[in-house]
Amino acid sequence: MSKAVAVLALGVWSVCGSLSIDAKSAKPQAQQAASIHYDEAHRVFRIDAGKITYAFGVNGDGALQTLYWGSRLAQDDPVGPAVPPKSWSSFDSIGANTPQEYAGWGGPITVMPDLKLHFADGNRDLILRYDSYKIDKDGLHISLRDAKANVTVGLRYTVDGDTGIVGRSARIENHATQALTIDSAAAASWNLPPATDYSLRYLTGTWASEWHVRTRQVTPGATVLESRRGSTGDENNPWFAIERGGAWNESHGRVWFGALAWSGSWSIRIDQDVLNQVRVTGGYNPFDFSYRLKPGEALDTPVFYAGYTDAGIGEASRLMHQFETTRVLPQAPRPKLRPVLYNSWEATEFKVNEPEQERLAEKAAKLGVERFVIDDGWFGARNSDHAGLGDWTVNREKFPNGLKPLIDKVHGLGMSFGIWVEPEMVNPDSDLYRKHPDWVLNFEGRQRTEGRNQLVLNLARDDVRDYVFDALDQLLSKNDIQFLKWDYNRNWTEPGWPQLSPEEQQKVYVVYVQHLYDILRRLRERHPGVEIESCSGGGARVDLGIMGLTDEVWPSDNTDPSDRLSIQDGFSYAYAPAVMMSWVTGSPNWVNERQSSLDFRFLSSMQGGLGIGAKILEWTSAEDATAQHYIAAYKDIRATVQQGRLYRLLSPQERAPYSATESVAADGAQAVLFAFLRQGQEAQAYPTLYLQGLDPNARYRYRSIHGEAMPGTPAVASGAYWMSHGIDLKLRSDLDAAGLVFERVGS
């Protein structure tokens, strides 16, 4: 769209937000409409949504400059015009540190650019200037251009009217007559007001020890969160939260937060410059990255989502949870509740066969399980992790008549049927690899490093993408399957693509993930009744990109219920309980040999999507009765747990002895409290728990799933009582737990 046309293009876009629940009163509040407005006189763009305002403008140099991002302003409050920071010295001249929305590397710039490239003729200078805009039902579109280089960057802004979360992405187009190579490309940069008292919160981990919450001061220089592993990775997760003031907690403090929707190698960089400006830049990881664009070609970046709240990190998490369930998940805005699941891995490992799986299914159904999942070992020559990956045909020694008899049995017991797959991998000992050794990531003539006895298929190749899709499509077409547990159990090594020219090979980092998304998207279109779990040796591929195409995720292979308290707590900072699967497995736990009661294991797992992975054929009748009790109780509360508003009351981080969470239903009618004591200390009483998010004027009756309140606790009291007076629980011994349900009985 030309400048002249853009001015006439209805400078305002709006959408009505839905009803939301005020955290203090639990009463429905009419959300303000979201709007995108262009002020032609001051050349300022302004986004108002939820409780935020986001504004940027075109400065005198033609750059797109951030002006404001924070609590919602009045419509007539001024936010412009855009004026670049003054020159600091000859080393930092005017424009060098301008907080640009999307900066090319060129001219006097010293901030981290969003886009760096070079042309075939050696030019590396790129100066992006505002060209035009368009506002439509999909949001705001802005065109930046380097007229001399003939490169354009299309910026897209989307906004969620309920949460105020803004999504940003870029499309880089080569309109020149020569090829160019992109050296680094971000989806967006987010600029915060200048200050010296910011702190950063982020998530780190490793296999079986994911989702640790870390906090550090933001100081001059850079902090880089990243994965160079080919996939999201659990070393860092592509989520951040930044607070100003140093006194932030669950319910207080200004918090800017965001997450990158990308399932490949990624980078989020937090810079503080010489003017104390803080800039968060996220997108493709520039390590080993190169993307060549021939004349007329383009590259689309991932989407970088971000939001703001002045009500603390707890509210930041709740806004993310709401955004994920209503905007990101495949079934949004009303995703299905996660069924109670049984997975056979711990019971049988690779020794799966039809009779044993049928016995497990019969027992699971008696317990109240709703979905039965057969794990690894059902296909090819898969008797261990040394062979069979890639050969997605049923092992007829284990299942002489195929999967149909087992599936029919499971359905006849009233459960849906699921199955494990790892379609992006191949064992060297497989028919697929023997036929197509060139289908894996590799550098020609170099070693091929195995991980878990397997190699990574090069999904960027069209033939590999087509093979994987066809294999899964046939599996789902020939069998009445409702669920895929999609696993991914190693990092990339030797990420070569020998079939392409050397200057094209590093496209693999982008095209691989694009093809992964394409497979998932097409499978969902062909088989709309099938749900999918993203698993990667636990939580190594959890991000808003994969969540847009899968229904649930597996946070960790560590199923120890005490460790899971910390894992699940960290997970909840960025991602919703609606997608978090948690299993009850055996005791002592295989990870650390820790013993725990079945009560503790169930209550720990009931904070997300409940699953069972234990050797249930060995359970006693008393254990069966315990499991039936908790499964029935969970079905009564799962809508609140999975899709309600989560409050973290006591943090289990840093091996703290206590953990407590509360979930409040969207309509405020039910609240569920889980409390855990990892280790009793010197006969100390468990801390008083102060509930949150209830209607202070309504009355709530509590009942126990497990555990007791201290004597004298009223059976019915006002929301104000439970929030201000609190409740004391009888938790004294190691690995003790309680679960209480509060029901609104009147106002």
XYZ file of C-alpha atoms in Angstrom:
747
model
C 0.000 0.000 0.000
C 1.350 3.417 -0.912
C 1.688 6.250 1.586
C -1.163 8.126 -0.045
C -3.512 5.164 0.102
C -2.451 4.300 3.649
C -3.562 7.677 4.952
C -7.059 6.984 3.640
C -7.217 3.451 5.016
C -9.381 4.017 8.097
C -6.722 4.867 10.641
C -8.499 2.959 13.437
C -9.029 -0.797 13.912
C -10.995 -2.139 16.851
C -12.372 -5.363 18.204
C -14.555 -5.934 21.230
C -12.917 -7.909 24.002
C -14.793 -10.672 25.771
C -15.759 -10.616 29.437
C -12.906 -11.135 31.869
C -12.763 -11.873 35.602
C -11.273 -9.325 37.943
C -8.719 -11.088 40.160
C -9.762 -9.219 43.313
C -13.519 -9.598 43.115
C -14.021 -12.589 40.790
C -16.879 -10.657 39.181
C -17.139 -10.392 35.392
C -15.702 -7.114 34.137
C -16.405 -5.772 30.650
C -13.053 -5.655 28.905
C -12.212 -2.490 27.012
C -12.187 -2.856 23.251
C -8.820 -3.284 21.561
C -7.917 -0.657 19.005
C -5.108 0.218 16.624
C -4.950 3.889 15.695
C -2.686 6.000 13.465
C -2.284 9.679 14.346
C -1.303 11.206 11.023
C -0.500 14.614 12.476
C 2.185 13.234 14.794
C 2.948 10.078 12.737
C 2.238 7.887 15.771
C 0.791 4.365 15.891
C -1.017 3.401 19.085
C -2.344 0.029 20.229
C -4.764 -0.148 23.173
C -5.822 -3.599 24.400
C -6.678 -5.171 27.733
C -4.958 -3.033 30.321
C -2.029 -1.883 28.137
C -1.064 0.800 25.658
C 1.708 0.248 23.126
C 2.838 3.173 20.985
C 5.537 3.940 18.432
C 6.069 6.569 15.791
C 8.020 7.654 12.746
C 10.820 9.997 13.793
C 12.391 12.765 11.755
C 14.973 10.382 10.361
C 12.265 8.035 9.080
C 13.011 5.295 11.630
C 10.211 3.546 13.502
C 10.794 4.430 17.166
C 9.193 2.930 20.299
C 7.441 5.586 22.424
C 5.511 3.820 25.194
C 4.673 0.352 26.490
C 2.875 0.069 29.809
C -0.429 0.525 31.635
C -3.342 1.695 29.527
C -3.515 5.450 28.964
C -6.518 7.688 28.407
C -7.422 8.130 24.771
C -6.427 11.794 24.773
C -3.097 11.277 26.560
C -0.171 12.300 24.304
C 2.423 9.652 23.340
C 4.379 11.412 20.596
C 5.932 12.613 18.442
C 8.987 10.369 18.070
C 12.309 12.130 18.742
C 15.625 10.220 18.586
C 17.817 10.313 21.719
C 20.293 13.178 21.796
C 23.881 12.595 20.791
C 25.902 11.287 23.753
C 29.310 11.716 22.183
C 31.037 11.264 18.871
C 31.036 7.566 19.718
C 27.243 7.517 20.085
C 25.842 10.022 17.637
C 22.165 10.820 17.005
C 20.416 7.679 15.856
C 23.055 5.281 17.187
C 20.955 4.241 20.189
C 17.452 4.990 18.924
C 14.993 2.417 20.373
C 13.801 1.226 16.988
C 10.937 -1.195 16.453
C 12.945 -3.065 13.805
C 16.484 -1.945 13.029
C 18.671 -2.919 10.118
C 22.429 -2.989 10.594
C 23.646 0.121 8.853
C 24.479 3.771 9.318
C 25.424 4.852 12.861
C 23.514 2.093 14.694
C 25.143 0.619 17.798
C 22.127 -1.177 19.337
C 21.587 -4.835 18.533
C 19.997 -4.885 15.057
C 17.010 -6.978 14.143
C 18.319 -7.698 10.665
C 21.848 -8.092 9.349
C 22.583 -9.133 5.787
C 25.090 -8.873 2.971
C 24.756 -8.698 -0.794
C 26.671 -10.597 -3.428
C 28.538 -7.378 -4.310
C 29.850 -7.065 -0.734
C 27.512 -4.349 0.565
C 26.476 -4.925 4.207
C 24.796 -1.579 4.921
C 21.025 -1.696 5.538
C 19.061 1.369 6.654
C 15.358 0.636 7.068
C 12.986 3.584 6.874
C 9.211 3.826 7.183
C 7.360 3.471 3.879
C 3.649 2.758 4.445
C 1.059 1.090 6.636
C -2.209 -0.835 6.470
C -4.755 -1.645 9.168
C -7.139 -4.547 8.582
C -8.958 -7.287 10.476
C -5.653 -9.132 10.980
C -3.965 -6.195 12.690
C -1.392 -3.599 11.709
C 0.992 -4.020 8.788
C 3.927 -1.647 8.313
C 6.380 -1.599 5.434
C 10.001 -0.565 5.982
C 12.327 -0.096 3.037
C 15.921 0.484 2.120
C 15.223 2.092 -1.238
C 18.815 2.051 -2.438
C 19.358 -1.620 -1.573
C 15.800 -2.469 -2.693
C 15.004 -4.524 0.399
C 11.679 -4.329 2.223
C 10.676 -5.594 5.640
C 6.981 -6.045 6.349
C 6.169 -5.802 10.053
C 2.994 -7.396 11.342
C 1.371 -6.510 14.686
C -1.484 -8.573 16.119
C -3.167 -7.882 19.441
C -5.353 -9.859 21.826
C -8.082 -7.615 23.164
C -8.492 -9.555 26.408
C -4.905 -9.920 27.612
C -3.197 -7.046 25.826
C -0.565 -9.431 24.474
C 0.916 -8.192 21.196
C 2.371 -10.499 18.552
C 5.068 -9.244 16.200
C 6.784 -10.773 13.194
C 8.639 -9.684 10.061
C 8.746 -10.627 6.382
C 12.062 -9.873 4.662
C 11.851 -9.489 0.866
C 14.620 -9.139 -1.703
C 13.533 -6.855 -4.556
C 17.086 -6.295 -5.811
C 18.598 -7.766 -8.954
C 21.297 -9.607 -6.990
C 21.125 -12.278 -4.284
C 21.493 -11.390 -0.627
C 22.310 -13.488 2.411
C 20.651 -12.935 5.782
C 23.232 -13.284 8.549
C 20.770 -12.789 11.415
C 17.052 -12.081 11.611
C 14.899 -11.276 14.611
C 11.137 -11.399 14.800
C 11.013 -8.165 16.821
C 12.651 -6.012 19.451
C 10.834 -4.809 22.565
C 12.079 -1.546 24.093
C 11.580 -0.725 27.783
C 11.798 2.719 29.423
C 15.328 3.787 30.455
C 16.167 2.670 34.011
C 18.900 1.037 36.069
C 16.723 -1.089 38.379
C 15.494 -3.873 36.090
C 15.765 -7.580 36.875
C 15.303 -10.512 34.535
C 13.523 -13.767 35.257
C 14.034 -16.754 32.953
C 13.888 -20.565 32.871
C 16.786 -23.019 32.718
C 17.277 -26.752 33.036
C 18.503 -30.027 31.684
C 17.018 -33.467 31.157
C 15.026 -34.577 34.239
C 15.755 -31.188 35.839
C 13.839 -28.706 33.725
C 12.078 -25.411 34.501
C 14.310 -23.830 37.138
C 13.356 -20.184 37.720
C 16.370 -17.859 37.671
C 16.579 -14.143 38.440
C 19.419 -11.722 37.697
C 19.890 -7.988 37.532
C 19.841 -6.353 34.134
C 23.162 -4.524 33.889
C 25.057 -2.752 31.094
C 25.928 -5.296 28.444
C 23.962 -8.285 27.219
C 22.321 -11.417 28.547
C 21.647 -14.054 25.901
C 19.091 -16.832 26.317
C 19.296 -19.341 23.510
C 19.201 -22.807 22.052
C 21.733 -23.901 19.436
C 20.415 -27.464 19.512
C 18.198 -27.418 16.413
C 15.089 -27.449 18.608
C 13.741 -25.366 21.469
C 15.883 -27.033 24.154
C 15.525 -27.203 27.932
C 18.824 -25.457 28.760
C 16.874 -22.201 28.283
C 13.233 -21.763 27.348
C 12.203 -18.970 24.918
C 10.362 -16.971 27.595
C 11.380 -13.936 29.623
C 10.010 -11.586 32.272
C 11.575 -8.258 33.249
C 10.557 -6.249 36.311
C 11.386 -2.751 37.387
C 12.004 -1.800 40.977
C 13.565 -4.880 42.539
C 10.597 -5.661 44.820
C 8.483 -7.743 42.512
C 6.530 -10.757 43.666
C 3.457 -12.756 42.712
C 1.013 -9.864 43.151
C 3.036 -6.647 42.915
C 5.400 -5.034 40.443
C 5.602 -3.835 36.860
C 6.398 -6.790 34.631
C 7.144 -6.940 30.902
C 7.056 -10.528 29.647
C 7.164 -12.434 26.397
C 7.685 -15.723 24.561
C 8.949 -16.689 21.123
C 6.811 -18.979 18.974
C 9.586 -21.034 17.382
C 10.588 -24.694 17.774
C 14.073 -24.527 16.283
C 17.322 -22.874 17.328
C 16.404 -19.504 18.819
C 17.869 -16.523 20.649
C 16.505 -13.861 22.999
C 18.998 -11.125 23.839
C 18.498 -8.577 26.612
C 20.690 -5.468 26.200
C 21.158 -2.406 28.356
C 22.922 0.360 26.420
C 24.904 3.469 27.392
C 21.646 5.429 27.842
C 20.256 2.743 30.216
C 17.729 1.710 27.588
C 16.757 -1.966 27.769
C 16.052 -3.822 24.522
C 14.836 -7.413 24.139
C 15.529 -8.894 20.693
C 14.315 -12.369 19.770
C 14.228 -14.610 16.718
C 16.375 -17.088 14.828
C 19.628 -17.946 16.580
C 22.410 -16.268 14.564
C 24.845 -19.070 15.439
C 25.666 -21.004 12.254
C 22.723 -19.209 10.631
C 22.611 -18.095 7.016
C 19.634 -17.712 4.731
C 20.149 -16.810 1.069
C 17.420 -14.919 -0.773
C 17.494 -14.798 -4.532
C 15.783 -11.848 -6.250
C 12.054 -12.052 -5.562
C 12.381 -14.415 -2.572
C 11.314 -13.739 1.016
C 11.767 -15.071 4.551
C 9.131 -14.937 7.286
C 10.311 -14.811 10.894
C 8.599 -16.504 13.834
C 6.177 -14.515 15.994
C 7.473 -12.895 19.179
C 4.635 -12.322 21.686
C 4.875 -9.957 24.647
C 2.696 -8.354 27.293
C 2.750 -6.081 30.315
C 1.117 -5.933 33.748
C 1.511 -3.796 36.847
C 0.137 -6.598 39.069
C 3.194 -8.840 39.487
C 4.615 -12.004 37.959
C 1.583 -14.057 39.012
C -0.692 -11.914 36.858
C 1.840 -12.071 34.014
C 1.578 -15.869 34.132
C -2.218 -15.796 34.232
C -2.308 -13.511 31.188
C -0.024 -15.923 29.316
C -2.174 -18.888 30.352
C -5.329 -17.141 29.144
C -3.678 -16.149 25.874
C -2.428 -19.678 25.236
C -5.766 -21.379 25.898
C -7.904 -18.834 24.012
C -5.566 -17.855 21.158
C -2.718 -20.338 20.651
C -3.902 -23.919 21.152
C -5.375 -25.684 18.098
C -8.850 -25.861 19.632
C -8.800 -22.271 20.941
C -10.773 -20.454 22.216
C -12.384 -23.504 23.842
C -9.800 -26.296 24.014
C -10.955 -29.667 25.243
C -10.156 -30.718 28.767
C -7.317 -33.222 29.050
C -8.643 -36.741 29.698
C -7.235 -38.924 32.463
C -4.570 -40.951 30.681
C -2.755 -44.223 31.228
C 0.598 -44.877 29.506
C 2.065 -48.371 29.464
C 5.794 -47.495 29.329
C 6.725 -48.071 32.950
C 4.735 -51.314 33.056
C 6.199 -52.967 29.965
C 8.926 -50.763 28.417
C 9.798 -52.362 25.032
C 8.198 -55.712 25.912
C 4.799 -54.785 24.566
C 2.400 -57.393 23.257
C -1.322 -57.667 22.718
C -2.310 -59.779 25.772
C -0.324 -57.679 28.254
C -1.637 -54.400 26.859
C -5.204 -55.715 27.046
C -4.752 -56.614 30.722
C -3.407 -53.150 31.406
C -6.330 -51.598 29.538
C -8.862 -53.589 31.574
C -7.266 -52.458 34.826
C -6.982 -48.837 33.687
C -10.668 -48.732 32.757
C -11.671 -50.019 36.201
C -9.706 -47.164 37.766
C -11.619 -44.582 35.740
C -8.989 -43.853 33.056
C -10.324 -42.246 29.869
C -7.396 -42.664 27.433
C -5.080 -45.663 27.033
C -1.690 -45.072 25.375
C 0.733 -47.723 24.199
C 4.292 -46.430 24.284
C 7.511 -47.385 22.469
C 8.103 -50.903 21.152
C 5.040 -51.661 18.989
C 6.665 -51.271 15.541
C 9.440 -52.624 13.351
C 12.302 -54.505 15.002
C 11.849 -52.366 18.103
C 12.935 -54.517 21.048
C 15.302 -51.871 22.425
C 16.352 -48.338 21.547
C 19.026 -49.738 19.202
C 16.785 -50.597 16.256
C 13.550 -49.952 14.418
C 13.078 -46.191 14.457
C 11.866 -45.102 11.044
C 10.026 -48.336 10.243
C 6.463 -47.395 11.170
C 4.832 -50.766 10.571
C 3.262 -52.908 13.280
C 5.463 -55.653 14.718
C 3.477 -58.786 13.874
C 5.248 -60.932 16.444
C 3.882 -58.692 19.183
C 0.573 -57.934 17.471
C -0.202 -60.847 15.110
C -3.435 -59.286 13.873
C -2.230 -55.706 13.858
C -3.383 -53.058 16.299
C -7.108 -53.440 15.618
C -7.907 -56.067 18.292
C -6.228 -53.962 21.006
C -7.843 -50.757 19.771
C -11.265 -52.408 19.690
C -10.679 -53.701 23.206
C -9.732 -50.239 24.476
C -12.743 -48.628 22.803
C -15.012 -51.342 24.162
C -13.809 -50.440 27.646
C -14.937 -46.852 27.077
C -11.483 -45.327 26.538
C -9.861 -43.550 23.612
C -6.662 -45.026 22.160
C -3.260 -43.407 21.774
C 0.146 -44.475 20.544
C 3.793 -43.339 20.798
C 5.794 -42.214 17.760
C 9.167 -40.567 17.167
C 8.910 -39.736 13.468
C 11.843 -37.298 13.130
C 14.448 -39.923 14.042
C 15.962 -43.072 12.584
C 18.105 -45.889 13.947
C 21.043 -46.891 11.728
C 19.736 -50.402 12.365
C 16.502 -49.926 10.425
C 15.148 -50.694 6.986
C 14.656 -46.971 6.374
C 18.288 -46.065 7.021
C 19.631 -48.981 5.034
C 17.554 -47.758 2.091
C 18.143 -44.014 2.552
C 21.380 -43.274 4.473
C 21.408 -39.852 2.807
C 18.165 -38.813 4.534
C 19.813 -37.796 7.813
C 21.468 -34.532 8.794
C 25.136 -34.970 7.901
C 28.284 -33.409 6.534
C 29.432 -35.474 3.596
C 32.448 -37.598 4.427
C 32.326 -36.775 8.142
C 31.266 -38.733 11.239
C 27.588 -39.209 12.041
C 27.197 -38.782 15.787
C 24.497 -40.930 17.343
C 22.407 -39.953 20.347
C 20.292 -42.628 22.008
C 21.483 -44.851 19.139
C 19.665 -42.699 16.594
C 20.212 -40.023 13.970
C 18.072 -37.038 13.021
C 16.178 -37.241 9.758
C 16.598 -34.130 7.634
C 12.995 -33.036 7.648
C 13.964 -30.031 5.508
C 14.146 -32.371 2.505
C 10.858 -32.626 0.645
C 11.154 -36.406 0.247
C 11.775 -36.911 3.968
C 8.888 -34.616 4.880
C 6.617 -36.549 2.517
C 7.748 -39.921 3.900
C 7.072 -38.895 7.494
C 3.668 -37.458 6.654
C 2.662 -40.499 4.588
C 3.780 -42.944 7.304
C 1.761 -41.170 9.989
C -1.186 -40.587 7.689
C -1.349 -44.312 6.901
C -1.007 -45.229 10.582
C -3.957 -42.984 11.452
C -6.003 -43.932 8.385
C -5.679 -47.679 8.951
C -6.224 -47.567 12.714
C -8.862 -45.875 14.849
C -6.376 -43.802 16.861
C -7.319 -40.686 18.844
C -3.943 -39.585 20.202
C -0.266 -39.412 19.202
C 2.495 -39.041 21.786
C 5.062 -37.383 19.488
C 8.563 -37.774 20.930
C 11.928 -36.234 19.949
C 14.863 -37.611 21.901
C 18.112 -35.947 20.876
C 19.761 -32.731 19.709
C 21.104 -32.025 16.250
C 24.689 -32.750 15.281
C 26.418 -32.350 11.914
C 23.540 -30.179 10.555
C 24.576 -30.477 6.928
C 22.329 -30.716 3.881
C 24.699 -32.045 1.196
C 22.055 -32.020 -1.542
C 22.133 -28.199 -1.607
C 24.938 -25.854 -2.626
C 27.183 -24.723 0.255
C 25.657 -21.233 0.400
C 22.149 -22.697 0.720
C 22.715 -25.461 3.291
C 22.201 -23.404 6.447
C 18.578 -22.877 5.465
C 18.112 -26.222 7.204
C 17.534 -24.426 10.538
C 14.420 -22.760 9.138
C 13.064 -25.208 6.575
C 13.234 -28.186 8.956
C 10.903 -26.494 11.440
C 8.635 -25.175 8.696
C 8.234 -28.743 7.420
C 7.616 -30.051 10.940
C 4.803 -27.525 11.316
C 3.501 -28.452 7.875
C 3.306 -32.152 8.791
C 1.475 -31.429 12.029
C -0.905 -29.021 10.313
C -1.764 -31.457 7.514
C -2.232 -34.361 9.914
C -4.688 -32.292 11.933
C -6.567 -31.380 8.757
C -6.736 -34.995 7.563
C -7.527 -36.404 11.019
C -9.358 -33.673 12.971
C -10.287 -36.051 15.793
C -6.672 -36.884 16.632
C -4.953 -35.034 19.479
C -1.170 -34.741 19.764
C 1.303 -34.391 22.632
C 4.669 -32.687 22.145
C 7.359 -34.601 24.020
C 11.116 -34.200 23.744
C 12.824 -36.345 26.346
C 10.636 -34.306 28.651
C 10.403 -30.528 28.234
C 13.030 -29.878 25.555
C 10.511 -28.732 22.931
C 7.916 -26.569 24.639
C 7.197 -23.220 23.005
C 4.292 -21.262 21.551
C 5.113 -22.523 18.055
C 4.679 -26.223 18.795
C 1.769 -25.449 21.124
C -0.125 -23.948 18.201
C -0.227 -27.405 16.609
C -0.385 -29.787 19.586
C -2.865 -30.221 22.428
C -0.599 -30.959 25.371
C 3.086 -31.127 26.286
C 5.255 -33.355 28.457
C 7.245 -31.116 30.854
C 9.785 -33.668 32.096
C 10.708 -37.343 32.134
C 11.255 -36.865 35.876
C 8.052 -38.112 37.500
C 9.216 -37.978 41.113
C 6.288 -36.127 42.747
C 8.510 -33.950 44.949
C 10.794 -32.926 42.094
C 7.699 -32.338 39.990
C 6.519 -29.621 42.375
C 9.470 -27.449 41.315
C 9.288 -28.537 37.683
C 5.587 -27.765 37.429
C 5.972 -24.490 39.304
C 8.644 -23.283 36.869
C 6.615 -24.469 33.899
C 3.637 -22.418 35.094
C 5.521 -19.126 34.811
C 5.348 -19.371 31.028
C 2.814 -22.062 30.116
C -0.706 -23.027 31.105
C -1.718 -25.993 33.302
C -4.187 -26.743 30.480
C -1.334 -28.298 28.472
C 0.873 -29.687 31.263
C 0.749 -33.479 31.602
C 1.756 -35.040 34.917
C 1.857 -38.749 35.681
C 1.500 -40.865 38.788
C 4.281 -43.455 38.555
C 5.852 -46.050 40.838
C 7.466 -45.742 44.240
C 10.383 -45.711 44.806
C 10.743 -43.437 41.797
C 13.163 -44.520 39.082
C 14.890 -41.091 39.010
C 16.117 -40.921 42.609
C 14.758 -43.970 44.483
C 12.634 -41.659 46.649
C 9.602 -43.309 48.214
C 6.304 -41.462 48.473
C 2.706 -42.288 49.254
C 0.137 -42.757 46.515
C -1.760 -39.807 48.019
C 1.231 -37.497 47.557
C 1.827 -38.733 44.020
C -1.778 -38.175 42.960
C -2.088 -34.715 44.514
C 1.171 -33.599 42.880
C -0.025 -34.814 39.480
C -3.538 -33.377 39.793
C -2.150 -29.840 39.352
C -2.097 -30.349 35.574
C -3.398 -32.941 33.129
C -3.588 -36.142 35.183
C -1.940 -39.264 33.851
C -0.904 -42.629 35.289
C 2.240 -44.457 34.227
C 2.662 -46.961 37.058
C 2.705 -50.754 37.059
C -0.993 -50.882 37.885
C -1.251 -54.663 37.544
C 0.872 -54.859 40.715
C -1.342 -52.507 42.726
C -3.234 -53.861 45.715
C -6.984 -53.502 46.128
C -6.341 -50.660 48.591
C -4.199 -48.864 46.033
C -6.908 -49.405 43.407
C -9.468 -47.803 45.712
C -7.143 -44.860 46.377
C -6.609 -44.313 42.666
C -10.345 -44.516 41.954
C -10.984 -41.903 44.644
C -8.486 -39.427 43.212
C -9.487 -39.965 39.586
C -13.140 -39.340 40.427
C -12.212 -36.258 42.451
C -10.018 -34.962 39.629
C -12.806 -35.184 37.066
C -14.875 -32.906 39.297
C -12.166 -30.226 39.501
C -10.202 -30.556 36.262
C -11.924 -27.677 34.448
C -10.831 -25.391 37.284
C -7.311 -26.848 37.455
C -6.662 -26.891 33.725
C -8.391 -23.707 32.611
C -8.888 -21.622 35.745
C -6.718 -18.819 37.090
C -3.591 -20.136 38.815
C -2.172 -18.546 41.975
C 1.223 -19.687 43.249
C 0.846 -19.335 47.028
C 4.089 -20.957 48.245
C 7.084 -21.493 45.979
C 8.955 -24.830 45.944
C 11.909 -23.290 44.073
C 15.449 -23.724 45.439
C 14.368 -26.925 47.233
C 12.034 -25.031 49.539
C 10.137 -27.321 51.974
C 6.693 -25.952 51.081
C 4.598 -25.706 47.939
C 1.027 -24.518 47.496
C -1.094 -23.596 44.498
C -4.674 -22.449 44.092
C -6.781 -22.581 40.926
C -9.964 -20.518 40.613
C -12.650 -21.309 38.031
C -13.343 -18.681 35.383
C -16.759 -17.937 36.919
C -15.364 -17.875 40.463
C -17.671 -20.652 41.630
C -14.950 -23.145 42.539
C -11.409 -22.945 43.867
C -8.985 -25.840 44.346
C -6.129 -25.685 46.849
C -3.129 -28.032 46.763
C -0.584 -27.876 49.597
C 2.602 -29.933 50.031
C 5.192 -30.419 52.745
C 8.372 -31.892 51.344
C 10.181 -32.016 54.691
C 8.939 -31.298 58.190
C 11.264 -29.079 60.196
C 11.521 -28.972 63.989
C 7.776 -29.429 64.577
C 7.090 -26.126 62.822
C 3.514 -25.464 61.763
C 2.731 -25.295 58.066
C 2.398 -21.656 56.939
C -1.092 -20.150 56.918
C -2.416 -20.091 53.350
C -4.248 -16.992 52.156
C -6.457 -17.772 49.183
C -6.702 -15.374 46.261
C -9.097 -14.574 43.440
C -12.342 -15.292 45.343
C -15.383 -13.032 45.476
C -15.010 -11.370 48.902
C -18.786 -10.995 49.238
C -19.680 -14.595 48.344
C -19.628 -17.526 50.747
C -17.573 -20.648 50.101
C -17.913 -24.112 51.622
C -14.786 -26.259 51.641
C -14.433 -30.011 51.428
C -11.386 -32.230 51.500
C -10.052 -34.463 48.763
C -7.266 -35.408 51.152
C -5.887 -33.839 54.317
C -7.401 -31.786 57.111
C -7.709 -28.191 58.201
C -6.850 -27.340 61.791
C -9.638 -27.612 64.403
C -11.887 -24.578 64.536
C -11.824 -23.946 60.790
C -15.354 -23.002 59.682
C -17.004 -25.198 57.062
C -18.429 -22.098 55.348
C -17.018 -18.573 55.295
C -16.857 -15.543 53.044
C -14.336 -15.115 50.286
C -12.954 -12.234 52.330
C -12.399 -14.652 55.255
C -10.502 -17.214 53.202
C -8.385 -14.487 51.577
C -7.710 -12.360 54.681
C -7.888 -14.799 57.625
C -6.603 -17.728 55.613
C -6.619 -21.416 56.395
C -4.252 -23.593 58.455
C -3.638 -27.199 57.428
C -2.498 -30.297 59.320
C 0.709 -31.017 57.437
C 3.515 -32.313 59.643
C 5.377 -35.289 58.197
C 7.758 -35.563 55.253
C 6.064 -35.763 51.862
C 2.657 -34.871 53.284
C -0.023 -33.222 51.163
C -3.546 -31.872 51.182
C -6.145 -31.059 48.549
C -9.206 -28.925 49.335
C -12.103 -27.739 47.172
C -13.962 -24.474 47.870
C -17.452 -24.147 46.375
C -19.427 -20.907 46.225
C -22.736 -21.345 48.066
C -24.151 -17.805 47.937
C -23.373 -14.121 48.253
